[in-house]
PDB file of C-alpha atoms in Angstrom:
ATOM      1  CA  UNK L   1     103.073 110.034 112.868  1.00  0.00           C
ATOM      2  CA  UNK L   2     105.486 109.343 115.958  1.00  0.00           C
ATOM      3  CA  UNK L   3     102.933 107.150 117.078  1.00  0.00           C
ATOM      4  CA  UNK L   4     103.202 104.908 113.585  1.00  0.00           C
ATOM      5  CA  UNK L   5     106.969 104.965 113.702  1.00  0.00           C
ATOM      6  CA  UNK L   6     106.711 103.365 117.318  1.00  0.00           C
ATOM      7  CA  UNK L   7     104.976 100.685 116.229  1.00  0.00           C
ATOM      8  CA  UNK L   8     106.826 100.554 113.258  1.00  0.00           C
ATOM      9  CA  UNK L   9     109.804  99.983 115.259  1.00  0.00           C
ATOM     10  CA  UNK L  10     108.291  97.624 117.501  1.00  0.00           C
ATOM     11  CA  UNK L  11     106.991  95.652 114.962  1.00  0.00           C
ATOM     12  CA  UNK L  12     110.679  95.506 113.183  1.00  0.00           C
ATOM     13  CA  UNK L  13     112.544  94.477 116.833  1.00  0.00           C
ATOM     14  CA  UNK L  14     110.086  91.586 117.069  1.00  0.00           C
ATOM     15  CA  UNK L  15     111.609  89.981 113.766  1.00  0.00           C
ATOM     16  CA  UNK L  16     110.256  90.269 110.297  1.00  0.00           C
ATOM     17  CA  UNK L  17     107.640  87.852 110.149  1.00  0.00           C
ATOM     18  CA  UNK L  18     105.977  90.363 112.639  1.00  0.00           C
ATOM     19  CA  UNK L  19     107.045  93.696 110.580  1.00  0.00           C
ATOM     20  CA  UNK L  20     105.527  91.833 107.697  1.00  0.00           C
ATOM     21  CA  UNK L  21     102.300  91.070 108.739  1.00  0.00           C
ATOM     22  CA  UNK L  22     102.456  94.701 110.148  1.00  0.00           C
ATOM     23  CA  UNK L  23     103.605  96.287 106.933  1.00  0.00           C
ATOM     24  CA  UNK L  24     100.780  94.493 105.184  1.00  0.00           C
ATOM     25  CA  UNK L  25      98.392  96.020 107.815  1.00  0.00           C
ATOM     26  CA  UNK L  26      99.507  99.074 106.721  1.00  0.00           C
ATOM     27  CA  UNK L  27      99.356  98.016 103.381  1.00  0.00           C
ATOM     28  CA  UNK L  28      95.322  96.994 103.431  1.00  0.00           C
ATOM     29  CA  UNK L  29      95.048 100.775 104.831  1.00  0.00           C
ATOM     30  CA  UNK L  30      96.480 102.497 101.454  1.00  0.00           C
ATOM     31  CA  UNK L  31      94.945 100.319  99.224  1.00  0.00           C
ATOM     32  CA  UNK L  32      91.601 101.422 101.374  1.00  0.00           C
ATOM     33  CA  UNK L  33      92.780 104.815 100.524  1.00  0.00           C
ATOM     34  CA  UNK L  34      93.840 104.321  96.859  1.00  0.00           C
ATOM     35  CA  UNK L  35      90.435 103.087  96.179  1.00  0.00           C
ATOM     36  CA  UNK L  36      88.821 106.208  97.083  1.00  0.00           C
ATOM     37  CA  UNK L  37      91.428 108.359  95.258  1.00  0.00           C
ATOM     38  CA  UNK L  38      89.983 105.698  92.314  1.00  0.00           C
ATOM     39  CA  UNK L  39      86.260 105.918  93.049  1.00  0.00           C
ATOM     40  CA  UNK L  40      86.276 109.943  93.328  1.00  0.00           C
ATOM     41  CA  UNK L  41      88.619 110.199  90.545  1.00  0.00           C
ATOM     42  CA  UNK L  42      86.030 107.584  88.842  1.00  0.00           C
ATOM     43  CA  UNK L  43      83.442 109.970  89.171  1.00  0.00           C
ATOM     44  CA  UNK L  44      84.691 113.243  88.235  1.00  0.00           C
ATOM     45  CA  UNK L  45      85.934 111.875  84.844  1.00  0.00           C
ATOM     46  CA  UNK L  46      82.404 110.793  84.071  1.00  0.00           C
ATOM     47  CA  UNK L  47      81.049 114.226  84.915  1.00  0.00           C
ATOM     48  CA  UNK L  48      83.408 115.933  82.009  1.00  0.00           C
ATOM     49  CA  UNK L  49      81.475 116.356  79.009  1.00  0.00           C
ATOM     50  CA  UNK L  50      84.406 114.736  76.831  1.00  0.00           C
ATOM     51  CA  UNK L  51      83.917 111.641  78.634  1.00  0.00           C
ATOM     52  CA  UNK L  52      80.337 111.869  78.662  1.00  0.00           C
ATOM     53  CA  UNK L  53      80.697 111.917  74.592  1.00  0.00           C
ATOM     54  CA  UNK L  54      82.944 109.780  74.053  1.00  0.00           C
ATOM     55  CA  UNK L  55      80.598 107.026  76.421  1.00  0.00           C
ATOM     56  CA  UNK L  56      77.370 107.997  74.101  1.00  0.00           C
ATOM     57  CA  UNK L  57      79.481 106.593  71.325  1.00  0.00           C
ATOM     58  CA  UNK L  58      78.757 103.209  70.545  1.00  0.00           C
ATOM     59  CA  UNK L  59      82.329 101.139  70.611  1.00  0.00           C
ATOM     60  CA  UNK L  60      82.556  97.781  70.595  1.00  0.00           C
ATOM     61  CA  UNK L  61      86.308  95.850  70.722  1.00  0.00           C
ATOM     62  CA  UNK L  62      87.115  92.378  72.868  1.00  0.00           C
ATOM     63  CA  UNK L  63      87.849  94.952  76.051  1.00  0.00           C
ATOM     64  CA  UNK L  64      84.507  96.405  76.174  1.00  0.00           C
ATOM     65  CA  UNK L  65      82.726  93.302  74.922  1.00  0.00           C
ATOM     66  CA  UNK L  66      80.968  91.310  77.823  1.00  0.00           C
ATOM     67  CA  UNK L  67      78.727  88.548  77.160  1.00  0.00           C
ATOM     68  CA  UNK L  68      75.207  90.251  77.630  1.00  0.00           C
ATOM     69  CA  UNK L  69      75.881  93.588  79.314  1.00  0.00           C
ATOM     70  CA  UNK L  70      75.351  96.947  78.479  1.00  0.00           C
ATOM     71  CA  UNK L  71      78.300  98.417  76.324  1.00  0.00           C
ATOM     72  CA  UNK L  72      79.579 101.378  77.792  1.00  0.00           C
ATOM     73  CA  UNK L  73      82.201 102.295  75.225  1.00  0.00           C
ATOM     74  CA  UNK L  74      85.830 103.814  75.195  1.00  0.00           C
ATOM     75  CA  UNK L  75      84.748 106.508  77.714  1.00  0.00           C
ATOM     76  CA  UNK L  76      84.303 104.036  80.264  1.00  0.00           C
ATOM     77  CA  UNK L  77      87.120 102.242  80.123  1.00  0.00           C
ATOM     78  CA  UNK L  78      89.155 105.655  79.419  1.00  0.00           C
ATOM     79  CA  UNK L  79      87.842 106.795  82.748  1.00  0.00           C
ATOM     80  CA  UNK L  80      88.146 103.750  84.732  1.00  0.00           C
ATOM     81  CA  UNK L  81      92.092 103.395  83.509  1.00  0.00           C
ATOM     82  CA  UNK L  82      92.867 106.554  84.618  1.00  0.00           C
ATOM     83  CA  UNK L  83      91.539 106.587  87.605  1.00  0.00           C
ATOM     84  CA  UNK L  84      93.578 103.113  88.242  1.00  0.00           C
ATOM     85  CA  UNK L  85      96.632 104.605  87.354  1.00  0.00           C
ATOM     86  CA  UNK L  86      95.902 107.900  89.448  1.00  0.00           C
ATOM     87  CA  UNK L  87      95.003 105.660  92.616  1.00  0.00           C
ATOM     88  CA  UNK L  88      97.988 103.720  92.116  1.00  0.00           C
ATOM     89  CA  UNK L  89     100.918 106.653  91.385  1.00  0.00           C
ATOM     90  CA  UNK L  90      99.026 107.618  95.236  1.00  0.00           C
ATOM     91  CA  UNK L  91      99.505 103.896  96.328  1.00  0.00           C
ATOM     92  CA  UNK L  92     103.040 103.935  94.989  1.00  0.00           C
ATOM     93  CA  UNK L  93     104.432 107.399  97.059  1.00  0.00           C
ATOM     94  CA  UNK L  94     102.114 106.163 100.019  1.00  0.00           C
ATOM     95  CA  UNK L  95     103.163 102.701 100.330  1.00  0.00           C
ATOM     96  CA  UNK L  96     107.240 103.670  99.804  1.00  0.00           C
ATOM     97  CA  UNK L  97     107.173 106.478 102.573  1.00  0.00           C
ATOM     98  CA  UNK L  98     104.628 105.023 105.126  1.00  0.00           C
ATOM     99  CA  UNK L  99     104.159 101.456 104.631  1.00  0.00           C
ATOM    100  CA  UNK L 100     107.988 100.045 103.682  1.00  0.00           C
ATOM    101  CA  UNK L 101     109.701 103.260 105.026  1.00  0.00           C
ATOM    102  CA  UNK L 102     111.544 102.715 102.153  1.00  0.00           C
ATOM    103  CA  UNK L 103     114.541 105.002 100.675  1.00  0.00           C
ATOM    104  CA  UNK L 104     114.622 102.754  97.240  1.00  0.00           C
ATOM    105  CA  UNK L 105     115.597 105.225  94.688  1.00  0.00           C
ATOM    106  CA  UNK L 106     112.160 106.547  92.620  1.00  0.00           C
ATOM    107  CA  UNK L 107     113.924 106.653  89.697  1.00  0.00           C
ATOM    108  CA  UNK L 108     114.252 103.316  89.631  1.00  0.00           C
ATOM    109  CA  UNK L 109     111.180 102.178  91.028  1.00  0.00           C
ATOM    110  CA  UNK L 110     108.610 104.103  89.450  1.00  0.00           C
ATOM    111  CA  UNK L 111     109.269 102.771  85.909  1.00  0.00           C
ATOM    112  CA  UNK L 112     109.575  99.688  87.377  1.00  0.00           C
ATOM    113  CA  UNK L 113     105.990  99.548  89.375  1.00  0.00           C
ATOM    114  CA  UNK L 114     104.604 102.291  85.974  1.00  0.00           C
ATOM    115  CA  UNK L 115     105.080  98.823  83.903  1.00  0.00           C
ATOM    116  CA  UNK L 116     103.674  96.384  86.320  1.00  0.00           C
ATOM    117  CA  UNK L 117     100.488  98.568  86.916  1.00  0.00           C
ATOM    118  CA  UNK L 118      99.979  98.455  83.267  1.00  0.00           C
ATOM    119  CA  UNK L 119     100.811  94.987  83.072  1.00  0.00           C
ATOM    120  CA  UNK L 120      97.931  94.541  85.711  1.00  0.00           C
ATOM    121  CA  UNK L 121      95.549  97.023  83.887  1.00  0.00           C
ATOM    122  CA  UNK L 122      95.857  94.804  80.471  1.00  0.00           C
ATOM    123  CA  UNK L 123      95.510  91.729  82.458  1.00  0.00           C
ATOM    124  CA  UNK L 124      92.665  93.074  84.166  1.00  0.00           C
ATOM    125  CA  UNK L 125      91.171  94.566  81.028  1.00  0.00           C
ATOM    126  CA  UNK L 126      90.900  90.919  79.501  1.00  0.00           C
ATOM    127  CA  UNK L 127      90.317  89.604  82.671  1.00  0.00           C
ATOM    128  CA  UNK L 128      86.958  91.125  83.781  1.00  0.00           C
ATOM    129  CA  UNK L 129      84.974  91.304  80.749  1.00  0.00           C
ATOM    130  CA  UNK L 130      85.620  87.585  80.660  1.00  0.00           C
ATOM    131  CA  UNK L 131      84.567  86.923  84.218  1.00  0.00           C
ATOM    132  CA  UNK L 132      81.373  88.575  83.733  1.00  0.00           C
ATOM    133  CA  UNK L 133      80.472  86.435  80.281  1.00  0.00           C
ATOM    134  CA  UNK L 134      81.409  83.486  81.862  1.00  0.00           C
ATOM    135  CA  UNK L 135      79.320  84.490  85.063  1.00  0.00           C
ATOM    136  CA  UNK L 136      76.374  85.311  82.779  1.00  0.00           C
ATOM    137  CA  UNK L 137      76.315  82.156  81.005  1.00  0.00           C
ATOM    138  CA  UNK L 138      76.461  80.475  84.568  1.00  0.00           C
ATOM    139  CA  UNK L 139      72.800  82.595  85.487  1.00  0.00           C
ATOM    140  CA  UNK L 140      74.373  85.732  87.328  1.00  0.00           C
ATOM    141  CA  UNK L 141      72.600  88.669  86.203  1.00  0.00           C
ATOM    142  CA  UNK L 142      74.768  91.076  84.623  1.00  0.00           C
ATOM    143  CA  UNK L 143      75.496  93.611  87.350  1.00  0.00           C
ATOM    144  CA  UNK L 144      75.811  90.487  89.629  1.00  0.00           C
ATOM    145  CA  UNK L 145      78.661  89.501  87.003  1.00  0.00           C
ATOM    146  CA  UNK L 146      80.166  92.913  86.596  1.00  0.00           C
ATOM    147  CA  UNK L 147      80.043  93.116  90.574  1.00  0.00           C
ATOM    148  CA  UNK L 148      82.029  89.704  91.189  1.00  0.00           C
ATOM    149  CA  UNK L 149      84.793  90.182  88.344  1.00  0.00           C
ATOM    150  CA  UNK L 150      85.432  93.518  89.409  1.00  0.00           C
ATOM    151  CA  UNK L 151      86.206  91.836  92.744  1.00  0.00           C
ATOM    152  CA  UNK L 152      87.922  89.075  91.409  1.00  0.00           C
ATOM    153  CA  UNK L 153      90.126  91.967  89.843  1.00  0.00           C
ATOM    154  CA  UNK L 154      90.621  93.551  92.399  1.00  0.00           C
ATOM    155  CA  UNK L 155      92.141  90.994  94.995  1.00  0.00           C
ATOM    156  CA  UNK L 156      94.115  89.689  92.228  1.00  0.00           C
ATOM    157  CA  UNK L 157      96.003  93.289  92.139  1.00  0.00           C
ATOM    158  CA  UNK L 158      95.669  93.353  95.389  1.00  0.00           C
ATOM    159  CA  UNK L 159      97.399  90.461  96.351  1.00  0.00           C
ATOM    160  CA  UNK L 160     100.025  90.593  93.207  1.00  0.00           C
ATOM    161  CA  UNK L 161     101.039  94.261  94.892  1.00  0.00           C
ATOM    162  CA  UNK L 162     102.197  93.617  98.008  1.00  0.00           C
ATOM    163  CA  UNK L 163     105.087  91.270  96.979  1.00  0.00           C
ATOM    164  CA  UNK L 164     106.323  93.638  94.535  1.00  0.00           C
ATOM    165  CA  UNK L 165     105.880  96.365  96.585  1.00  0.00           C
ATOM    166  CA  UNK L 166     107.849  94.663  99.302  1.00  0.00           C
ATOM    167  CA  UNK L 167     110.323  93.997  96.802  1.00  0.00           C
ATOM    168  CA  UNK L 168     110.824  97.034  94.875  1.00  0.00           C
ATOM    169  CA  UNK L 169     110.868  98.734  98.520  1.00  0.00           C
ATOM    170  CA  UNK L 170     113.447  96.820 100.228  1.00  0.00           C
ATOM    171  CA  UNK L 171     116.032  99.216 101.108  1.00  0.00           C
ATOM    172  CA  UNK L 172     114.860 101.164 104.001  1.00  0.00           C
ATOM    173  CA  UNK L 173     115.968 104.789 104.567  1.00  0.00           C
ATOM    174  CA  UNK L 174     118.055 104.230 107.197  1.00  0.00           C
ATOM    175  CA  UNK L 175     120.213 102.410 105.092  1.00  0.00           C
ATOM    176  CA  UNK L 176     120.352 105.198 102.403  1.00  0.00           C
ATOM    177  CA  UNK L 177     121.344 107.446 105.298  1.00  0.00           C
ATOM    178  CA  UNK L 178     124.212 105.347 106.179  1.00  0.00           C
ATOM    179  CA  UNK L 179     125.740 104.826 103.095  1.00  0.00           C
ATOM    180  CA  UNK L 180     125.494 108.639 102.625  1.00  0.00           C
ATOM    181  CA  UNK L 181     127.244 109.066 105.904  1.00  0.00           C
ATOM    182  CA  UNK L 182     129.466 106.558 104.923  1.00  0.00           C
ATOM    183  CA  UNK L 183     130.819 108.044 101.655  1.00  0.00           C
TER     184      UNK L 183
END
């Protein structure tokens, strides 16, 4: 770790354009991690047998609807949403202590980034099943379809999280130091 907050210094002395492109170095490496918090989390959940039930149940609303692919019912998407949510609280705690080396105050941030990562979910939830009809009717096969708006998904959080991120983790713990000192 004394290694990391070398370069983390470095990377801050040479100006911010450079601590940014570092910090979203840093940020590719959590999200690497987050995704297989997701994928393992993923693949318990399927293993429970309450999951496994509720999948065998045939549900059909607009979320699990997708233009000729197999309907895998509430379980699914039950499983897949938690296991979002799981890999991003883990995103959240890694990316504030590691990646911004940020003091921001978790009481204010978590609700804010808990609302967002919903916000994303939903979007994402309409988002995908869309993607793969459309790919469909343009001659993907449908785990071809599934494959490419999963990705399509994915790099859209991906890419919407690091702003916020570097938003909602501005205030660096140095800072909260000082103005402890301070008072």
């Amino acid at each position: 770790m004394a290694k990391l907050k070398d370069i983390d210094s470095m990377a801050e002395k040479k100006g911010s354009g450079l601590n940014t492109l570092w910090q979203f170095v840093k940020f590719i490496f959590v999200s690497l991690l987050a995704m297989i918090v997701q994928f393992a989390t993923l693949n318990i959940l399927l293993l429970l047998p309450q999951i496994k039930q509720i999948i065998s149940q045939p549900y059909e609303f607009w979320v699990f609807a997708s233009d000729g692919l197999e309907k895998n019912g509430l379980g699914y998407f039950i499983a897949f949403n938690i296991a979002n949510i799981l890999a991003q609280i883990v995103a959240f705690f890694v990316n504030k202590e590691k990646t911004f080396n940020s003091g921001a105050n978790v009481a204010v941030t978590l609700p804010i980034y808990i609302v967002f990562t919903i916000a994303l979910i939903c979007f994402s939830a309409w988002l995908s099943p869309t993607l793969q009809g459309l790919f469909v009717k343009w001659g993907v096969n449908a785990q071809g379809a599934a494959n490419i708006s999963t990705m399509c998904c994915s790099a859209i959080q991906f890419f919407l999280y690091f702003p916020v991120d570097k938003i909602l983790f501005h205030k660096k713990k140095e800072d909260k130091q000082e103005e402890k000192t301070a008072e």
